[in-house]
Amino acid sequence: MLKPIFWEQVMKKILFVGTAITVFILFFIIFYILKNGLAVVDMEFLLSSPKDFGRAGGIFPCIVGTIVLSLVAIIIATPLGVGTSIYLSEYTRESKLTSIIRFGTDCLAGIPSIIFGLFGFVLFVVYLGLGWSILSGGLTIAFMILPTIIRTSEEAIKSVPDYYREVSLSLGGTKWQTIVKVVLPSALPGIVTGIILGVARSIEETAIVIFTAGSVLRIPTSLFDSCRTMSVHFYILAREGISMENAYGTATILIITILLINAFAYWLMHRLMAKYS
Amino acid sequence: MEDKIIIKDLNLYFDTHHVLKSINLNIKANEILSIIGPANSGKTSFLRTLNRLNDITSAVKISGEILLDGMDIYKKGISLPWLRRKVGMVFALPVPLPRSIFENIVYGPRLNGVTSKDRLEELVEKTLKSAFLWDEVKDRLHTSGTKLSGGQQQRLCIARSLALEPEVILLDEPCSGLDPLSTSKIEEALYELKKQYTIVLVTNNTKQAARVGDNVAFFLMGDMIEYGSSEHIFTVPNDKRTEDYITGRFG
């Protein structure tokens, strides 16, 4: 029989190898894309429009499209998601209904985005006649990121200790005053994290955008214009063999954007935590 | 002295658990009523019926009447914020909200629509003095309330409940986590406060009840076993169970 001390050593090594593989893959992907992409990235690439379907020129319209589309999605999803989580955690008691709602949001989180894309296409693009537009795309992406925002906000709100609520109520606060003045400030770091995760997901989303916002390579001027995001641009450049160099260039900007957003999220979360606790 | 609060045949259930059984009790104005009893005797639940804080827990059922100045606080149409401004509460754990000392105290008045800066500053000074905390914190009113020591935090919580200018103050084992020095400071404050307020003090410390209480009620398993003046209860209790408890034979 082998001694526990032997297993201790073996397990420690196995777990270390697992961690090492994970970190290696992450860095390998980032390194590979940066190595292939950084060569074409310069101010010109960032700030000029594509020429010849993207074989030459930059990706400026795609950067604008990505920002606008994510913004629309987050503006729609944040009040809906945070509102739902406040309602679920503060205004309902645990019942069959709330567990069904929770089960529903969890299922929603697991639906492949291409299904959302098809749903958005049928409902917004065709039935409501919004066409391939930023509005159709933003609405559909908002639905996709809703469960993320609901669940993270709900966890954050639930982790606010009950005694804060009791203190506020015992000082003559109404329920809504208590939520606004005590619960939400304490839950803010968690809520913001959820929203930023939502932003990151809408930036990297591809299938939904193709189905609902289209892929027109122009700077959009209204919510009813079609637009192309960086992810879609990358997909088209690579898939149709237009220009692998520019595809990697686009991917580089995409990855840098996501890294910046995550860094910003960490920074903001620590600031908020320092402020409210 | 006249009765501030009259409790008639009060029963409280959490789900099927019968927490308070037919409590009848009169609380006189400007007295300190101490409530003593072992754990799970319903002391805290009783206290929380007086400002209806039990209502926020699910599955609570209450019967009977609680009259505050003759008005039934469980009557339909009673505003809970109004009731809780009249009946202030200090919890067992000192819980300053995560904001400054100043902001902690003006939290209640602000919710109630007091905005004048002079008025708020006046309230802060007055209440901190009543809670015997002013001298220790007057130079750092805008630092976080959570940075104070345990005893100071609890006095801050007392000041915070005074800022609502209540008529009754409920204290739920306010000294349970405090050292003897902090405890004596709070008892000193209570002794001064009863001139203006009616105080209900739940305590695990029978000596504290004997020191500060005018009257004492002894609770056991949801029943009120005995009620009387402090001298009477702590010298010649009528009930054998009261005697056993205060002499430390159980609990």
XYZ file of C-alpha atoms in Angstrom:
528
model
C 0.000 0.000 0.000
C 1.213 3.460 -0.872
C 1.581 6.014 1.836
C -0.592 9.137 1.992
C 2.561 11.208 1.758
C 3.249 9.653 -1.674
C -0.225 10.607 -2.931
C 0.247 14.070 -1.521
C 3.324 14.498 -3.710
C 1.713 12.943 -6.798
C -1.496 14.987 -6.570
C 0.419 18.198 -6.037
C 2.365 17.525 -9.227
C -0.717 16.594 -11.253
C -2.536 19.744 -10.161
C 0.520 21.825 -10.982
C 0.746 20.346 -14.468
C -2.943 21.063 -15.063
C -2.486 24.679 -14.063
C 0.636 24.989 -16.181
C -1.162 23.632 -19.264
C -4.015 26.128 -18.807
C -1.703 29.082 -18.464
C 0.466 27.868 -21.347
C -2.514 27.594 -23.729
C -3.718 31.065 -22.796
C -0.325 32.644 -23.360
C 0.265 30.632 -26.520
C -2.941 31.926 -28.113
C -2.210 35.497 -27.160
C 1.418 35.214 -28.293
C 0.482 33.575 -31.603
C -2.084 36.209 -32.507
C 0.071 39.117 -31.447
C 3.049 37.717 -33.360
C 1.036 37.465 -36.558
C -1.043 40.570 -36.043
C 1.154 43.252 -34.549
C 3.015 43.646 -37.849
C 0.009 45.236 -39.592
C -1.248 47.258 -36.616
C -0.439 50.960 -36.712
C -2.404 54.207 -36.432
C -3.278 53.924 -40.106
C -4.819 50.470 -39.492
C -6.852 51.776 -36.564
C -8.092 54.984 -38.116
C -8.681 54.339 -41.810
C -11.444 52.574 -43.686
C -10.847 49.207 -45.374
C -10.120 49.112 -49.082
C -10.817 46.270 -51.490
C -13.076 44.330 -49.027
C -10.421 44.493 -46.323
C -7.420 43.343 -48.325
C -5.906 46.732 -47.639
C -6.657 49.736 -45.469
C -7.780 49.722 -41.835
C -10.678 48.635 -39.660
C -12.041 51.939 -38.373
C -15.717 51.254 -39.273
C -15.505 47.898 -37.460
C -14.151 49.547 -34.314
C -17.018 52.055 -34.407
C -19.520 49.255 -35.098
C -18.206 47.173 -32.176
C -18.379 50.069 -29.735
C -21.849 51.244 -30.790
C -23.362 47.763 -30.853
C -21.997 46.838 -27.404
C -23.138 50.163 -26.021
C -26.693 49.670 -27.270
C -26.755 46.124 -25.883
C -25.470 47.176 -22.481
C -27.807 50.182 -22.237
C -30.759 47.859 -22.820
C -29.544 44.933 -20.709
C -28.301 46.773 -17.606
C -31.572 48.280 -16.319
C -33.496 45.121 -17.234
C -30.971 42.787 -15.653
C -30.243 44.771 -12.503
C -33.957 45.498 -12.094
C -34.807 41.810 -12.361
C -32.160 40.867 -9.830
C -33.387 43.525 -7.366
C -36.926 42.260 -7.777
C -35.920 38.619 -7.342
C -33.721 39.128 -4.308
C -35.503 41.957 -2.465
C -39.168 41.860 -3.388
C -39.962 38.162 -3.625
C -39.776 35.410 -1.084
C -38.300 32.080 -2.115
C -41.113 30.198 -3.830
C -41.794 27.838 -6.717
C -42.121 30.836 -9.002
C -38.746 32.355 -8.140
C -36.979 29.027 -8.547
C -38.630 28.624 -11.951
C -37.461 32.120 -12.930
C -33.936 31.284 -11.767
C -33.970 27.976 -13.619
C -35.157 29.873 -16.684
C -32.336 32.412 -16.561
C -29.793 29.634 -16.074
C -31.144 27.846 -19.153
C -31.083 31.118 -21.075
C -27.401 31.451 -20.210
C -26.699 28.064 -21.770
C -28.397 28.675 -25.130
C -25.888 28.894 -28.007
C -25.606 32.420 -29.329
C -26.444 31.328 -32.862
C -29.928 30.387 -31.614
C -30.311 33.871 -30.175
C -29.163 35.142 -33.558
C -31.851 33.191 -35.363
C -34.470 34.361 -32.852
C -33.378 37.993 -33.274
C -33.443 37.607 -37.023
C -37.000 36.284 -37.036
C -38.351 38.728 -34.437
C -36.530 42.011 -35.001
C -35.129 41.862 -38.510
C -38.113 40.282 -40.255
C -41.251 40.440 -38.093
C -40.763 43.905 -36.573
C -39.175 45.126 -39.787
C -36.089 46.630 -38.168
C -33.889 45.064 -40.843
C -30.206 44.283 -40.359
C -29.455 47.107 -37.992
C -27.627 48.149 -34.871
C -30.973 48.187 -33.058
C -31.841 44.568 -34.005
C -28.320 43.432 -33.101
C -28.200 45.403 -29.852
C -31.553 44.056 -28.691
C -30.597 40.466 -29.480
C -27.191 40.728 -27.791
C -28.916 42.318 -24.788
C -31.064 39.183 -24.449
C -27.981 36.993 -24.630
C -26.122 38.842 -21.854
C -29.174 39.341 -19.616
C -28.699 36.077 -17.681
C -25.066 36.950 -16.926
C -26.044 40.348 -15.546
C -29.015 38.969 -13.609
C -27.061 36.179 -11.952
C -23.981 38.203 -11.015
C -26.092 41.108 -9.711
C -28.280 38.756 -7.742
C -25.277 37.096 -6.119
C -23.865 40.533 -5.296
C -27.135 41.738 -3.781
C -27.557 38.545 -1.773
C -24.079 38.873 -0.313
C -24.985 42.212 1.296
C -25.457 41.246 4.953
C -29.033 41.345 6.236
C -28.071 43.470 9.215
C -27.475 46.445 6.905
C -31.052 46.122 5.703
C -32.348 45.801 9.266
C -30.427 48.871 10.391
C -31.778 50.953 7.531
C -35.348 49.752 8.085
C -35.101 50.317 11.826
C -34.006 53.894 11.137
C -37.300 54.565 9.390
C -36.184 53.764 5.858
C -38.640 52.392 3.330
C -37.697 49.292 1.390
C -36.764 51.296 -1.704
C -34.683 53.788 0.310
C -32.900 50.841 1.884
C -32.176 49.317 -1.520
C -30.895 52.562 -3.027
C -28.888 53.834 -0.061
C -27.541 50.674 1.515
C -27.972 47.538 -0.588
C -26.952 48.772 -4.047
C -23.829 50.691 -2.924
C -22.572 47.595 -1.087
C -23.414 45.351 -4.042
C -21.968 47.733 -6.636
C -18.590 46.011 -7.166
C -20.345 42.736 -8.009
C -22.947 44.391 -10.210
C -20.289 46.291 -12.155
C -18.337 43.074 -12.677
C -21.440 41.484 -14.190
C -22.007 44.412 -16.519
C -18.401 44.379 -17.693
C -18.562 40.634 -18.333
C -21.610 41.466 -20.438
C -19.671 44.106 -22.375
C -16.876 41.630 -23.053
C -19.342 39.029 -24.286
C -21.048 41.479 -26.620
C -17.724 42.588 -28.069
C -16.672 39.045 -28.933
C -20.112 38.003 -30.221
C -20.124 36.964 -33.880
C -23.086 34.760 -34.788
C -25.738 37.142 -33.486
C -24.196 40.093 -35.298
C -24.148 38.313 -38.649
C -27.806 37.317 -38.231
C -29.175 40.605 -36.911
C -26.829 43.514 -37.577
C -25.444 42.341 -40.893
C -21.939 43.034 -42.091
C -22.002 46.267 -44.078
C -18.533 47.799 -44.142
C -19.433 51.429 -43.543
C -19.424 53.769 -40.587
C -23.003 53.592 -39.262
C -24.847 56.912 -38.951
C -28.075 55.778 -37.247
C -29.429 52.952 -35.116
C -31.166 51.582 -38.184
C -27.926 51.174 -40.136
C -26.246 47.837 -40.508
C -22.720 47.617 -39.151
C -19.784 45.238 -39.011
C -17.994 44.453 -35.765
C -14.352 43.418 -35.392
C -15.325 39.805 -34.696
C -17.420 39.613 -37.866
C -14.716 41.350 -39.869
C -12.188 38.812 -38.644
C -14.527 35.957 -39.502
C -15.139 37.225 -43.049
C -11.491 38.040 -43.745
C -10.339 34.626 -42.567
C -13.243 32.533 -43.818
C -13.311 33.969 -47.313
C -9.528 34.028 -47.546
C -9.444 37.764 -48.185
C -6.415 38.636 -46.084
C -4.947 36.571 -43.276
C -2.602 39.418 -42.295
C -5.467 41.823 -41.728
C -7.500 39.103 -40.015
C -4.705 38.676 -37.465
C -4.442 42.451 -37.182
C -8.147 42.633 -36.337
C -7.831 39.780 -33.845
C -4.948 41.601 -32.184
C -7.045 44.702 -31.633
C -9.935 42.532 -30.396
C -7.753 40.745 -27.853
C -6.154 43.980 -26.672
C -9.635 45.477 -26.218
C -10.782 42.537 -24.099
C -7.606 42.666 -21.991
C -8.094 46.396 -21.426
C -11.720 45.902 -20.433
C -10.788 43.198 -17.932
C -8.016 45.348 -16.491
C -10.444 48.250 -16.210
C -12.991 45.974 -14.508
C -10.443 44.904 -11.894
C -9.372 48.466 -11.279
C -12.938 49.704 -10.947
C -13.941 46.835 -8.677
C -11.074 47.497 -6.278
C -11.854 51.194 -6.227
C -15.526 50.599 -5.493
C -14.720 48.037 -2.813
C -12.363 50.487 -1.141
C -15.012 53.168 -1.271
C -17.963 51.190 0.059
C -16.514 48.897 2.675
C -46.223 56.796 35.884
C -48.381 56.334 32.820
C -48.111 53.378 30.471
C -46.229 54.049 27.239
C -46.760 50.657 25.699
C -49.492 48.167 26.557
C -49.133 44.596 25.301
C -52.275 42.485 25.341
C -52.307 38.749 24.776
C -49.431 38.810 22.272
C -48.728 35.580 20.394
C -46.006 35.195 17.783
C -45.390 32.272 15.443
C -42.551 31.612 13.008
C -44.147 29.031 10.712
C -45.541 26.549 13.228
C -43.079 27.454 15.954
C -44.866 29.233 18.797
C -42.293 31.826 19.833
C -44.232 34.097 22.192
C -47.141 32.794 24.248
C -49.856 35.161 25.475
C -47.651 37.970 26.674
C -49.384 40.662 28.733
C -47.148 43.504 29.819
C -47.285 47.243 30.432
C -44.197 49.348 29.807
C -44.189 52.617 31.719
C -43.002 55.897 30.279
C -39.442 56.927 31.213
C -38.494 53.633 32.731
C -35.888 51.100 31.797
C -37.531 47.730 31.434
C -35.008 44.903 31.358
C -35.919 41.641 29.745
C -33.915 38.672 30.920
C -34.031 34.972 30.183
C -31.932 32.161 28.720
C -31.244 31.730 24.996
C -34.301 30.926 22.858
C -36.689 32.366 25.405
C -38.153 34.819 22.869
C -36.571 38.003 24.279
C -35.253 39.303 20.970
C -38.368 38.267 19.072
C -40.431 40.139 21.638
C -38.314 43.257 21.219
C -38.696 43.078 17.452
C -42.479 42.937 17.696
C -42.363 46.437 19.213
C -41.014 48.064 16.034
C -42.429 45.372 13.723
C -39.022 44.274 12.527
C -40.194 40.658 12.612
C -42.417 41.544 9.677
C -39.483 41.397 7.242
C -38.896 37.726 7.997
C -41.127 35.397 6.026
C -43.898 33.316 7.574
C -44.524 35.378 10.678
C -47.942 35.268 12.331
C -48.954 37.596 15.116
C -52.096 37.889 17.227
C -52.964 40.200 20.086
C -52.488 43.929 20.458
C -49.599 46.269 21.079
C -50.735 49.772 21.986
C -48.262 52.632 21.711
C -49.801 55.688 23.397
C -53.119 53.918 22.988
C -52.733 53.211 19.279
C -52.526 49.644 17.982
C -49.287 49.425 15.976
C -50.517 46.324 14.129
C -53.620 48.122 12.905
C -54.034 48.327 9.130
C -52.664 51.508 7.625
C -49.882 52.056 10.174
C -46.810 53.378 8.352
C -43.794 51.258 9.262
C -41.231 54.051 8.687
C -43.317 56.263 10.991
C -43.462 53.557 13.669
C -39.727 52.867 13.442
C -38.906 56.536 13.822
C -40.935 56.582 17.030
C -39.486 53.304 18.268
C -35.719 53.258 17.694
C -33.557 50.154 17.900
C -29.974 49.253 18.787
C -28.803 45.788 17.766
C -26.641 43.244 19.555
C -23.827 43.609 17.059
C -22.812 47.207 16.532
C -23.404 47.746 12.819
C -22.235 51.133 11.579
C -23.212 51.570 7.940
C -20.142 51.761 5.683
C -19.989 55.546 5.735
C -18.631 58.294 7.981
C -19.598 58.873 11.613
C -21.486 62.002 10.571
C -23.305 60.238 7.734
C -24.254 57.342 9.999
C -26.060 59.649 12.375
C -27.836 61.755 9.763
C -28.895 58.675 7.770
C -32.325 58.440 9.431
C -33.107 62.175 9.534
C -32.085 62.518 5.873
C -34.480 59.730 4.840
C -37.114 61.637 6.716
C -36.458 64.759 4.663
C -34.237 66.814 6.987
C -31.811 68.657 4.675
C -30.708 71.770 6.550
C -26.989 71.472 7.216
C -27.212 73.399 10.490
C -29.990 71.156 11.739
C -28.036 68.010 10.833
C -24.870 69.268 12.525
C -26.865 70.157 15.591
C -28.379 66.652 15.662
C -24.964 65.021 15.349
C -23.514 67.007 18.228
C -26.546 66.566 20.451
C -26.897 62.816 19.927
C -23.181 62.077 20.214
C -23.141 63.968 23.514
C -26.156 61.986 24.766
C -24.372 58.758 23.839
C -21.194 59.908 25.661
C -19.188 59.695 22.443
C -18.796 63.345 21.396
C -15.470 64.014 23.129
C -13.869 60.945 21.593
C -14.873 61.606 17.975
C -15.603 65.312 17.599
C -12.372 65.878 15.636
C -12.952 63.055 13.164
C -16.632 63.113 12.343
C -15.919 62.481 8.691
C -13.859 59.332 9.122
C -15.481 55.937 8.625
C -17.756 54.689 11.398
C -16.442 51.162 10.906
C -12.961 52.240 12.101
C -14.131 52.910 15.673
C -13.616 50.411 18.495
C -16.472 48.024 19.350
C -17.670 50.072 22.303
C -17.501 53.302 20.332
C -19.377 51.702 17.444
C -22.170 50.677 19.787
C -22.421 54.185 21.230
C -22.488 55.481 17.656
C -25.432 53.156 16.989
C -27.195 54.533 20.059
C -26.564 58.098 18.869
C -27.828 57.121 15.431
C -31.130 55.862 16.815
C -31.466 59.012 18.980
C -31.108 61.177 15.866
C -34.620 60.152 14.849
C -35.861 61.712 18.087
C -37.775 58.569 19.024
C -39.940 58.111 22.082
C -38.986 54.515 22.789
C -35.549 52.900 22.398
C -35.176 49.146 22.059
C -31.785 47.683 22.885
C -31.019 44.071 22.009
C -28.139 42.911 24.218
C -26.197 46.072 23.393
C -23.226 45.123 25.534
C -22.892 41.449 24.635
C -19.615 41.905 22.773
C -18.136 44.698 24.848
C -15.545 44.972 27.599
C -16.589 46.097 31.140
C -15.408 49.682 30.630
C -17.419 50.154 27.418
C -20.355 48.461 29.115
C -20.300 50.892 32.020
C -20.166 53.838 29.606
C -23.262 52.567 27.844
C -25.073 51.955 31.123
C -24.215 55.487 32.175
C -25.682 56.775 28.915
C -28.855 54.710 29.386
C -29.317 56.102 32.853
C -29.311 59.641 31.486
C -31.439 58.732 28.460
C -34.354 57.363 30.445
C -35.188 60.893 31.564
C -36.355 61.564 28.024
C -37.074 58.157 26.577
C -38.737 54.889 27.408
C -36.147 52.133 27.203
C -36.575 48.403 26.710
C -33.331 46.526 27.290
C -32.864 42.876 26.444
C -29.853 41.539 28.264
C -28.122 38.254 28.974
C -26.421 39.835 31.907
C -28.645 39.622 35.000
C -26.319 41.937 36.907
C -26.806 44.564 34.229
C -30.569 44.188 34.553
C -30.268 44.645 38.304
C -28.028 47.711 37.882
C -29.998 49.698 35.320
C -33.498 48.214 35.188
C -36.428 49.812 36.984
C -38.594 46.833 36.203
C -37.643 43.390 35.015
C -39.486 40.772 32.988
C -38.246 37.190 32.977
C -38.915 35.179 29.826
C -38.610 31.410 29.470
C -39.468 29.358 26.374
C -41.783 32.058 25.046
C -43.662 32.577 28.311
C -43.314 35.613 30.501
C -42.795 33.944 33.855
C -42.516 36.935 36.092
C -42.614 40.721 36.023
C -41.775 43.127 38.826
C -39.473 45.814 40.117
C -35.749 45.064 39.982
C -35.407 44.976 43.767
C -38.261 42.552 44.058
C -37.157 40.169 41.289
C -33.534 40.106 42.355
C -34.214 39.678 46.066
C -37.446 37.752 46.563
C -38.690 36.380 43.224
C -42.134 34.782 43.355
C -41.377 31.990 40.947
C -38.929 29.165 41.571
C -37.752 29.264 37.907
C -36.872 32.951 38.169
C -34.844 32.265 41.256
C -33.043 29.377 39.586
C -32.164 31.549 36.597
C -30.865 34.574 38.487
C -28.859 32.472 40.873
C -27.266 30.729 37.901
C -28.726 27.287 38.379
C -29.591 27.128 34.670
C -29.400 29.250 31.539
